[in-house]
GROMACS .gro file of C-alpha atoms in nm:
model
  391
    1MET     CA    1 -13.651  -8.680   3.053
    2ALA     CA    2 -13.442  -8.498   2.797
    3SER     CA    3 -13.086  -8.440   2.895
    4SER     CA    4 -12.946  -8.089   2.904
    5ASP     CA    5 -12.671  -8.210   2.674
    6ASP     CA    6 -12.916  -8.241   2.382
    7GLY     CA    7 -12.898  -7.868   2.313
    8GLU     CA    8 -12.517  -7.850   2.309
    9PRO     CA    9 -12.477  -7.948   1.938
   10GLU     CA   10 -12.727  -7.679   1.843
   11GLN     CA   11 -12.540  -7.420   2.051
   12ARG     CA   12 -12.207  -7.517   1.898
   13SER     CA   13 -12.351  -7.483   1.548
   14LYS     CA   14 -12.473  -7.134   1.630
   15ARG     CA   15 -12.132  -7.022   1.755
   16LYS     CA   16 -11.951  -6.792   1.518
   17SER     CA   17 -11.675  -6.969   1.331
   18ARG     CA   18 -11.327  -6.818   1.346
   19LYS     CA   19 -11.233  -6.968   1.012
   20PRO     CA   20 -11.160  -6.696   0.751
   21GLY     CA   21 -11.405  -6.673   0.466
   22ASN     CA   22 -11.337  -6.867   0.149
   23THR     CA   23 -11.239  -6.565  -0.061
   24ALA     CA   24 -10.933  -6.498  -0.272
   25PHE     CA   25 -10.823  -6.218  -0.039
   26LYS     CA   26 -10.862  -6.400   0.293
   27GLN     CA   27 -10.723  -6.728   0.159
   28GLN     CA   28 -10.431  -6.550  -0.015
   29ARG     CA   29 -10.522  -6.659  -0.365
   30LEU     CA   30 -10.498  -6.315  -0.526
   31LYS     CA   31 -10.305  -6.290  -0.850
   32ALA     CA   32  -9.945  -6.193  -0.786
   33TRP     CA   33  -9.642  -6.121  -0.995
   34GLN     CA   34  -9.369  -6.371  -0.920
   35PRO     CA   35  -9.058  -6.243  -1.098
   36ILE     CA   36  -8.785  -6.481  -1.205
   37LEU     CA   37  -8.449  -6.310  -1.151
   38THR     CA   38  -8.221  -6.343  -1.451
   39PRO     CA   39  -7.909  -6.147  -1.556
   40ARG     CA   40  -8.121  -5.955  -1.805
   41THR     CA   41  -8.339  -5.816  -1.526
   42VAL     CA   42  -8.093  -5.786  -1.235
   43LEU     CA   43  -7.797  -5.621  -1.409
   44PRO     CA   44  -7.992  -5.327  -1.562
   45LEU     CA   45  -8.161  -5.272  -1.226
   46LEU     CA   46  -7.827  -5.248  -1.042
   47PHE     CA   47  -7.684  -5.002  -1.295
   48ALA     CA   48  -8.006  -4.796  -1.294
   49LEU     CA   49  -7.995  -4.766  -0.913
   50GLY     CA   50  -7.629  -4.665  -0.926
   51ILE     CA   51  -7.693  -4.397  -1.189
   52LEU     CA   52  -7.998  -4.266  -1.002
   53LEU     CA   53  -7.870  -4.262  -0.642
   54GLY     CA   54  -7.527  -4.115  -0.720
   55PRO     CA   55  -7.642  -3.770  -0.840
   56ILE     CA   56  -7.907  -3.752  -0.566
   57GLY     CA   57  -7.644  -3.819  -0.299
   58GLY     CA   58  -7.408  -3.567  -0.459
   59LEU     CA   59  -7.678  -3.298  -0.450
   60MET     CA   60  -7.746  -3.376  -0.083
   61ILE     CA   61  -7.378  -3.340   0.005
   62TRP     CA   62  -7.354  -3.017  -0.195
   63GLY     CA   63  -7.664  -2.875  -0.025
   64SER     CA   64  -7.530  -2.966   0.319
   65SER     CA   65  -7.194  -2.803   0.241
   66LYS     CA   66  -7.372  -2.473   0.166
   67ILE     CA   67  -7.512  -2.456   0.519
   68GLN     CA   68  -7.307  -2.231   0.748
   69GLU     CA   69  -7.291  -2.323   1.114
   70ILE     CA   70  -7.103  -2.265   1.436
   71SER     CA   71  -7.138  -2.467   1.756
   72ILE     CA   72  -6.980  -2.392   2.093
   73ASP     CA   73  -6.981  -2.634   2.385
   74TYR     CA   74  -7.019  -2.420   2.699
   75THR     CA   75  -7.048  -2.703   2.955
   76ASN     CA   76  -6.719  -2.606   3.120
   77CYS     CA   77  -6.789  -2.234   3.121
   78PRO     CA   78  -6.784  -2.222   3.507
   79GLU     CA   79  -6.413  -2.298   3.489
   80ALA     CA   80  -6.355  -1.956   3.334
   81THR     CA   81  -6.281  -1.655   3.553
   82ASP     CA   82  -6.468  -1.328   3.560
   83LYS     CA   83  -6.256  -1.214   3.265
   84LEU     CA   84  -6.276  -1.328   2.905
   85LYS     CA   85  -6.070  -1.640   2.843
   86ASP     CA   86  -5.997  -1.843   2.530
   87ILE     CA   87  -6.220  -2.144   2.476
   88PRO     CA   88  -6.031  -2.469   2.396
   89SER     CA   89  -6.052  -2.545   2.026
   90GLU     CA   90  -6.210  -2.888   2.082
   91HIS     CA   91  -6.523  -2.711   2.209
   92ILE     CA   92  -6.571  -2.511   1.885
   93HIS     CA   93  -6.688  -2.643   1.548
   94ALA     CA   94  -6.744  -2.401   1.262
   95TYR     CA   95  -6.844  -2.452   0.897
   96PHE     CA   96  -6.839  -2.141   0.680
   97SER     CA   97  -6.785  -2.055   0.316
   98SER     CA   98  -6.506  -1.812   0.411
   99PRO     CA   99  -6.186  -1.890   0.603
  100VAL     CA  100  -6.278  -1.949   0.965
  101ASN     CA  101  -6.120  -1.797   1.273
  102ASP     CA  102  -6.233  -2.059   1.523
  103GLN     CA  103  -6.109  -1.866   1.824
  104ALA     CA  104  -6.378  -1.786   2.078
  105MET     CA  105  -6.382  -1.664   2.437
  106TRP     CA  106  -6.600  -1.718   2.742
  107MET     CA  107  -6.652  -1.561   3.081
  108PHE     CA  108  -6.844  -1.681   3.386
  109SER     CA  109  -6.999  -1.435   3.628
  110SER     CA  110  -7.283  -1.399   3.874
  111ASN     CA  111  -7.558  -1.140   3.893
  112GLY     CA  112  -7.693  -1.073   4.240
  113THR     CA  113  -7.608  -1.225   4.576
  114GLY     CA  114  -7.734  -1.510   4.790
  115ASP     CA  115  -8.020  -1.728   4.672
  116ASP     CA  116  -8.120  -1.471   4.410
  117ALA     CA  117  -7.783  -1.487   4.232
  118GLN     CA  118  -7.800  -1.589   3.865
  119GLU     CA  119  -7.492  -1.744   3.707
  120ILE     CA  120  -7.417  -1.605   3.360
  121CYS     CA  121  -7.198  -1.756   3.089
  122THR     CA  122  -7.089  -1.502   2.827
  123LEU     CA  123  -6.964  -1.631   2.491
  124GLN     CA  124  -6.780  -1.429   2.227
  125PHE     CA  125  -6.727  -1.569   1.879
  126ASN     CA  126  -6.659  -1.451   1.526
  127LEU     CA  127  -6.867  -1.490   1.210
  128PRO     CA  128  -6.638  -1.468   0.903
  129ASN     CA  129  -6.924  -1.384   0.666
  130LYS     CA  130  -7.291  -1.289   0.660
  131LEU     CA  131  -7.558  -1.549   0.732
  132GLU     CA  132  -7.865  -1.518   0.514
  133PRO     CA  133  -8.207  -1.571   0.674
  134PRO     CA  134  -8.359  -1.779   0.808
  135VAL     CA  135  -8.104  -1.806   1.090
  136PHE     CA  136  -8.168  -2.059   1.367
  137PHE     CA  137  -8.039  -2.065   1.725
  138TYR     CA  138  -8.038  -2.416   1.876
  139TYR     CA  139  -7.922  -2.572   2.200
  140ARG     CA  140  -7.760  -2.914   2.178
  141LEU     CA  141  -7.751  -3.179   2.450
  142THR     CA  142  -7.551  -3.500   2.455
  143ASN     CA  143  -7.591  -3.819   2.659
  144PHE     CA  144  -7.952  -3.726   2.743
  145TYR     CA  145  -8.183  -4.020   2.670
  146GLN     CA  146  -8.526  -3.877   2.602
  147ASN     CA  147  -8.621  -4.205   2.433
  148HIS     CA  148  -8.636  -4.406   2.757
  149ARG     CA  149  -8.972  -4.586   2.771
  150ARG     CA  150  -9.068  -4.469   3.120
  151TYR     CA  151  -8.958  -4.114   3.039
  152VAL     CA  152  -9.157  -4.095   2.714
  153LYS     CA  153  -9.478  -4.213   2.884
  154SER     CA  154  -9.447  -3.974   3.179
  155LEU     CA  155  -9.708  -3.711   3.085
  156ASP     CA  156 -10.082  -3.658   3.083
  157GLU     CA  157 -10.225  -3.547   2.750
  158LYS     CA  158 -10.553  -3.423   2.897
  159GLN     CA  159 -10.374  -3.206   3.152
  160LEU     CA  160 -10.158  -3.058   2.875
  161LYS     CA  161 -10.475  -2.987   2.678
  162GLY     CA  162 -10.604  -2.780   2.971
  163ASP     CA  163 -10.839  -3.020   3.151
  164HIS     CA  164 -10.875  -3.010   3.527
  165ARG     CA  165 -10.712  -3.335   3.642
  166SER     CA  166 -10.698  -3.461   4.001
  167LYS     CA  167 -10.406  -3.649   4.153
  168GLY     CA  168 -10.579  -3.984   4.104
  169ALA     CA  169 -10.617  -3.925   3.732
  170LEU     CA  170 -10.247  -3.850   3.678
  171VAL     CA  171 -10.137  -4.214   3.695
  172THR     CA  172  -9.906  -4.192   3.395
  173CYS     CA  173  -9.713  -3.905   3.556
  174SER     CA  174  -9.610  -4.106   3.866
  175PRO     CA  175  -9.391  -4.045   4.062
  176LEU     CA  176  -9.415  -3.676   3.968
  177ASP     CA  177  -9.794  -3.656   3.978
  178ALA     CA  178  -9.843  -3.456   4.299
  179ASN     CA  179  -9.650  -3.320   4.597
  180SER     CA  180  -9.663  -3.450   4.954
  181GLU     CA  181  -9.977  -3.245   5.022
  182GLY     CA  182 -10.162  -3.406   4.730
  183LYS     CA  183 -10.159  -3.101   4.502
  184PRO     CA  184 -10.100  -3.198   4.138
  185TYR     CA  185  -9.788  -3.081   3.964
  186TYR     CA  186  -9.861  -2.863   3.663
  187PRO     CA  187  -9.737  -2.979   3.424
  188CYS     CA  188  -9.679  -3.325   3.566
  189GLY     CA  189  -9.436  -3.598   3.463
  190LEU     CA  190  -9.066  -3.655   3.406
  191ILE     CA  191  -9.047  -3.480   3.068
  192ALA     CA  192  -9.189  -3.153   3.196
  193ASN     CA  193  -8.983  -3.163   3.516
  194SER     CA  194  -8.655  -3.207   3.325
  195MET     CA  195  -8.720  -2.922   3.081
  196PHE     CA  196  -8.406  -2.744   2.963
  197ASN     CA  197  -8.395  -2.419   3.161
  198ASP     CA  198  -8.087  -2.233   3.036
  199THR     CA  199  -8.205  -1.909   2.878
  200PHE     CA  200  -8.037  -1.715   2.598
  201GLU     CA  201  -8.016  -1.348   2.516
  202PRO     CA  202  -8.014  -1.255   2.145
  203PRO     CA  203  -7.662  -1.224   1.995
  204VAL     CA  204  -7.507  -0.878   2.009
  205LEU     CA  205  -7.272  -0.758   1.733
  206LEU     CA  206  -6.978  -0.584   1.900
  207ASN     CA  207  -6.895  -0.273   1.699
  208THR     CA  208  -6.760  -0.072   1.988
  209ARG     CA  209  -6.461   0.145   1.901
  210ASP     CA  210  -6.424   0.337   2.226
  211GLY     CA  211  -6.528   0.061   2.470
  212SER     CA  212  -6.858   0.228   2.560
  213GLY     CA  213  -7.077  -0.028   2.384
  214GLN     CA  214  -7.289   0.244   2.225
  215ASP     CA  215  -7.222   0.109   1.875
  216ASN     CA  216  -7.323  -0.247   1.958
  217GLU     CA  217  -7.605  -0.392   1.749
  218THR     CA  218  -7.846  -0.657   1.877
  219TYR     CA  219  -7.946  -0.926   1.630
  220TYR     CA  220  -8.305  -0.975   1.737
  221MET     CA  221  -8.435  -1.330   1.745
  222THR     CA  222  -8.770  -1.460   1.864
  223ASN     CA  223  -8.892  -1.775   2.038
  224LYS     CA  224  -9.223  -1.760   1.849
  225GLY     CA  225  -9.270  -2.004   1.564
  226ILE     CA  226  -9.013  -2.250   1.698
  227SER     CA  227  -9.254  -2.539   1.763
  228TRP     CA  228  -9.436  -2.753   1.509
  229ASN     CA  229  -9.784  -2.644   1.412
  230SER     CA  230  -9.911  -2.994   1.488
  231ASP     CA  231  -9.769  -2.974   1.841
  232ARG     CA  232  -9.947  -2.652   1.930
  233GLY     CA  233 -10.281  -2.831   1.911
  234ARG     CA  234 -10.177  -3.058   2.199
  235TYR     CA  235 -10.173  -2.770   2.447
  236GLY     CA  236 -10.438  -2.539   2.582
  237ALA     CA  237 -10.502  -2.283   2.856
  238THR     CA  238 -10.546  -2.466   3.184
  239LYS     CA  239 -10.869  -2.482   3.383
  240TYR     CA  240 -10.673  -2.506   3.708
  241LYS     CA  241 -10.670  -2.217   3.951
  242ALA     CA  242 -10.332  -2.100   4.072
  243ASP     CA  243 -10.382  -2.236   4.426
  244GLU     CA  244 -10.487  -2.582   4.304
  245VAL     CA  245 -10.151  -2.683   4.154
  246VAL     CA  246  -9.781  -2.641   4.224
  247PRO     CA  247  -9.476  -2.617   3.996
  248PRO     CA  248  -9.270  -2.934   3.936
  249PRO     CA  249  -8.958  -2.960   4.157
  250ASN     CA  250  -8.717  -2.834   3.888
  251TRP     CA  251  -8.942  -2.537   3.809
  252VAL     CA  252  -8.925  -2.393   4.159
  253THR     CA  253  -8.622  -2.177   4.079
  254ARG     CA  254  -8.818  -1.998   3.808
  255TYR     CA  255  -9.172  -1.992   3.953
  256GLY     CA  256  -9.125  -2.034   4.326
  257GLU     CA  257  -9.292  -2.289   4.553
  258THR     CA  258  -9.642  -2.190   4.437
  259TYR     CA  259  -9.807  -2.031   4.138
  260THR     CA  260  -9.988  -1.700   4.131
  261ASN     CA  261 -10.249  -1.582   3.883
  262GLU     CA  262  -9.972  -1.396   3.701
  263THR     CA  263  -9.715  -1.681   3.694
  264LEU     CA  264  -9.944  -1.977   3.615
  265PRO     CA  265  -9.805  -2.083   3.273
  266ASN     CA  266 -10.016  -2.096   2.959
  267LEU     CA  267  -9.877  -2.401   2.780
  268HIS     CA  268 -10.054  -2.309   2.457
  269ASP     CA  269  -9.827  -2.006   2.417
  270MET     CA  270  -9.516  -2.159   2.577
  271GLU     CA  271  -9.342  -2.278   2.261
  272GLU     CA  272  -9.008  -2.356   2.426
  273PHE     CA  273  -9.197  -2.607   2.642
  274GLN     CA  274  -9.367  -2.756   2.335
  275VAL     CA  275  -9.028  -2.802   2.168
  276TRP     CA  276  -8.894  -2.983   2.475
  277MET     CA  277  -9.197  -3.211   2.501
  278ARG     CA  278  -9.133  -3.350   2.150
  279THR     CA  279  -8.888  -3.612   2.271
  280ALA     CA  280  -8.576  -3.693   2.069
  281GLY     CA  281  -8.492  -4.040   1.941
  282PHE     CA  282  -8.116  -4.020   2.004
  283PRO     CA  283  -7.907  -3.917   2.306
  284MET     CA  284  -7.753  -3.625   2.113
  285PHE     CA  285  -8.005  -3.378   1.973
  286ASN     CA  286  -8.065  -3.016   1.881
  287LYS     CA  287  -8.373  -2.822   1.985
  288LEU     CA  288  -8.471  -2.485   1.844
  289ALA     CA  289  -8.456  -2.196   2.091
  290MET     CA  290  -8.479  -1.884   1.871
  291ARG     CA  291  -8.497  -1.784   1.506
  292ASN     CA  292  -8.487  -1.487   1.270
  293ASP     CA  293  -8.664  -1.528   0.936
  294SER     CA  294  -8.613  -1.184   0.787
  295ALA     CA  295  -8.281  -1.013   0.865
  296PRO     CA  296  -7.932  -1.139   0.772
  297MET     CA  297  -7.678  -1.190   1.049
  298LYS     CA  298  -7.383  -0.964   0.965
  299LYS     CA  299  -7.026  -1.082   0.988
  300GLY     CA  300  -6.825  -0.973   1.290
  301THR     CA  301  -6.772  -1.054   1.656
  302TYR     CA  302  -7.081  -1.146   1.857
  303SER     CA  303  -7.154  -1.188   2.225
  304VAL     CA  304  -7.422  -1.416   2.372
  305GLN     CA  305  -7.525  -1.424   2.737
  306ILE     CA  306  -7.660  -1.749   2.879
  307ALA     CA  307  -7.834  -1.797   3.213
  308TYR     CA  308  -7.650  -2.108   3.334
  309ASN     CA  309  -7.905  -2.337   3.505
  310PHE     CA  310  -7.930  -2.680   3.343
  311PRO     CA  311  -7.714  -2.939   3.530
  312SER     CA  312  -7.577  -3.137   3.235
  313SER     CA  313  -7.269  -3.251   3.431
  314GLU     CA  314  -7.488  -3.456   3.667
  315TYR     CA  315  -7.547  -3.715   3.393
  316ALA     CA  316  -7.205  -3.678   3.222
  317GLY     CA  317  -7.355  -3.484   2.932
  318THR     CA  318  -7.268  -3.163   2.752
  319LYS     CA  319  -7.461  -2.860   2.633
  320SER     CA  320  -7.383  -2.634   2.340
  321ILE     CA  321  -7.525  -2.351   2.136
  322VAL     CA  322  -7.561  -2.390   1.759
  323ILE     CA  323  -7.619  -2.101   1.519
  324SER     CA  324  -7.702  -2.227   1.172
  325THR     CA  325  -7.867  -2.160   0.841
  326SER     CA  326  -8.070  -2.423   0.655
  327SER     CA  327  -8.138  -2.568   0.311
  328VAL     CA  328  -8.432  -2.733   0.138
  329LEU     CA  329  -8.334  -3.060   0.308
  330GLY     CA  330  -8.311  -2.904   0.656
  331GLY     CA  331  -8.005  -2.858   0.875
  332LYS     CA  332  -7.645  -2.960   0.819
  333ASN     CA  333  -7.630  -3.339   0.779
  334PRO     CA  334  -7.400  -3.480   0.508
  335TRP     CA  335  -7.444  -3.842   0.618
  336LEU     CA  336  -7.762  -3.905   0.420
  337GLY     CA  337  -7.591  -3.791   0.100
  338ILE     CA  338  -7.285  -4.002   0.184
  339ALA     CA  339  -7.511  -4.305   0.231
  340TYR     CA  340  -7.671  -4.246  -0.111
  341VAL     CA  341  -7.331  -4.217  -0.281
  342PHE     CA  342  -7.206  -4.530  -0.102
  343VAL     CA  343  -7.507  -4.737  -0.211
  344SER     CA  344  -7.472  -4.597  -0.565
  345GLY     CA  345  -7.109  -4.705  -0.584
  346LEU     CA  346  -7.192  -5.044  -0.437
  347CYS     CA  347  -7.464  -5.102  -0.700
  348VAL     CA  348  -7.228  -5.010  -0.984
  349LEU     CA  349  -6.952  -5.234  -0.850
  350LEU     CA  350  -7.186  -5.530  -0.805
  351GLY     CA  351  -7.334  -5.472  -1.150
  352ALA     CA  352  -6.988  -5.466  -1.309
  353PHE     CA  353  -6.879  -5.777  -1.117
  354PHE     CA  354  -7.188  -5.977  -1.215
  355THR     CA  355  -7.162  -5.859  -1.576
  356VAL     CA  356  -6.803  -5.978  -1.607
  357SER     CA  357  -6.894  -6.303  -1.432
  358HIS     CA  358  -7.186  -6.359  -1.667
  359LEU     CA  359  -6.983  -6.288  -1.982
  360TYR     CA  360  -6.683  -6.493  -1.870
  361LYS     CA  361  -6.870  -6.795  -1.741
  362PRO     CA  362  -7.242  -6.771  -1.816
  363ARG     CA  363  -7.479  -6.996  -1.634
  364LYS     CA  364  -7.726  -7.196  -1.839
  365LEU     CA  365  -8.083  -7.103  -1.748
  366GLY     CA  366  -8.370  -7.348  -1.736
  367ASP     CA  367  -8.689  -7.305  -1.936
  368HIS     CA  368  -8.921  -7.125  -1.695
  369THR     CA  369  -9.224  -7.207  -1.908
  370HIS     CA  370  -9.223  -7.552  -1.752
  371LEU     CA  371  -9.270  -7.406  -1.406
  372THR     CA  372  -9.620  -7.440  -1.264
  373PHE     CA  373  -9.745  -7.289  -0.942
  374ASP     CA  374 -10.115  -7.367  -0.928
  375THR     CA  375 -10.142  -7.737  -1.009
  376GLU     CA  376 -10.139  -8.017  -0.761
  377PRO     CA  377  -9.887  -8.295  -0.811
  378ALA     CA  378 -10.035  -8.609  -0.959
  379LEU     CA  379 -10.076  -8.894  -0.722
  380ALA     CA  380  -9.851  -9.192  -0.786
  381PRO     CA  381 -10.044  -9.504  -0.895
  382ALA     CA  382 -10.108  -9.742  -0.618
  383GLN     CA  383  -9.880 -10.041  -0.631
  384ALA     CA  384 -10.000 -10.374  -0.501
  385THR     CA  385  -9.775 -10.522  -0.243
  386ALA     CA  386  -9.784 -10.872  -0.117
  387SER     CA  387  -9.632 -11.019   0.186
  388GLY     CA  388  -9.438 -11.337   0.185
  389ARG     CA  389  -9.715 -11.508   0.377
  390ALA     CA  390  -9.966 -11.424   0.102
  391ILE     CA  391  -9.746 -11.577  -0.160
   0.00000   0.00000   0.00000
């Protein structure tokens, strides 16, 4: 009787081998350039990098210096009274082409009474010269870690796209997937729930001469076009009905305990939400709130009203407004140019050092033509050995 083990060798031979094919690519035998570093090749390369990176870094620094910007930290605005008060200078940073008067004022007040009261922070600041368009209005947060792994994963892409998702399908949003009654949060997850909810009125140029405010001029800014075009494709009109979902806990102040047909948000058109959902890589970041691409921002004294809602003090952070222009390279950031100039100087210094070292005490180089990389070493001839017993 034939044993069942007789077929095992045949089965093993039929199994697919995991050994890579015997080709030049898979066995890493492709032709490759293996440079031999000599002073003649290294020194010109160092000087070339120094000559190339230096001007590039200088242009980056020059371009960044042309950007005009003012930032005001309004975290401590509630400490101000109901009258305008000077803001401490450490909360103001301004970069302008004209001499800067960095004095600014703030006032904290409340509109309404009881639970419907809205706290308002009013900022007054001066622009020493005109800002050419485009002009961008950012908010800046510090000590807010949007790059935490659990935070970054806390969303549901299909729900954001508009699909009808039940509580059981919103696993990645836990623990903010649904309320105690089992109704899904829309939108769900930690990122959506922690959305920045301070709101800003467009800056107003104060030209009042008689105190009536009739000569004031509003610098209109829009929140359209503030998100990336690629981000807008992630969001769509929801297929939920208003009674099937509830707002996240931190959205209750704005939308109430439940949605209505009128208040159910359309995430495809909600660009401030799209901006927030693109998480930042560092704990200090700017996010675009408004912009003006056509009209210049005249010099003068401006007033900005801010609905004060976001609790930055709970995590020992700060919040600021930033009004800025831009350049071809983006916003104000001289550090990239400084890095280029530093590397350029380092390359030149190393090149000069190695040049002097080579001229003063040159090192004798071997003949690289004797180097071989693709031949196997010859085997040593076998030597007969005899033991003492054999002798």
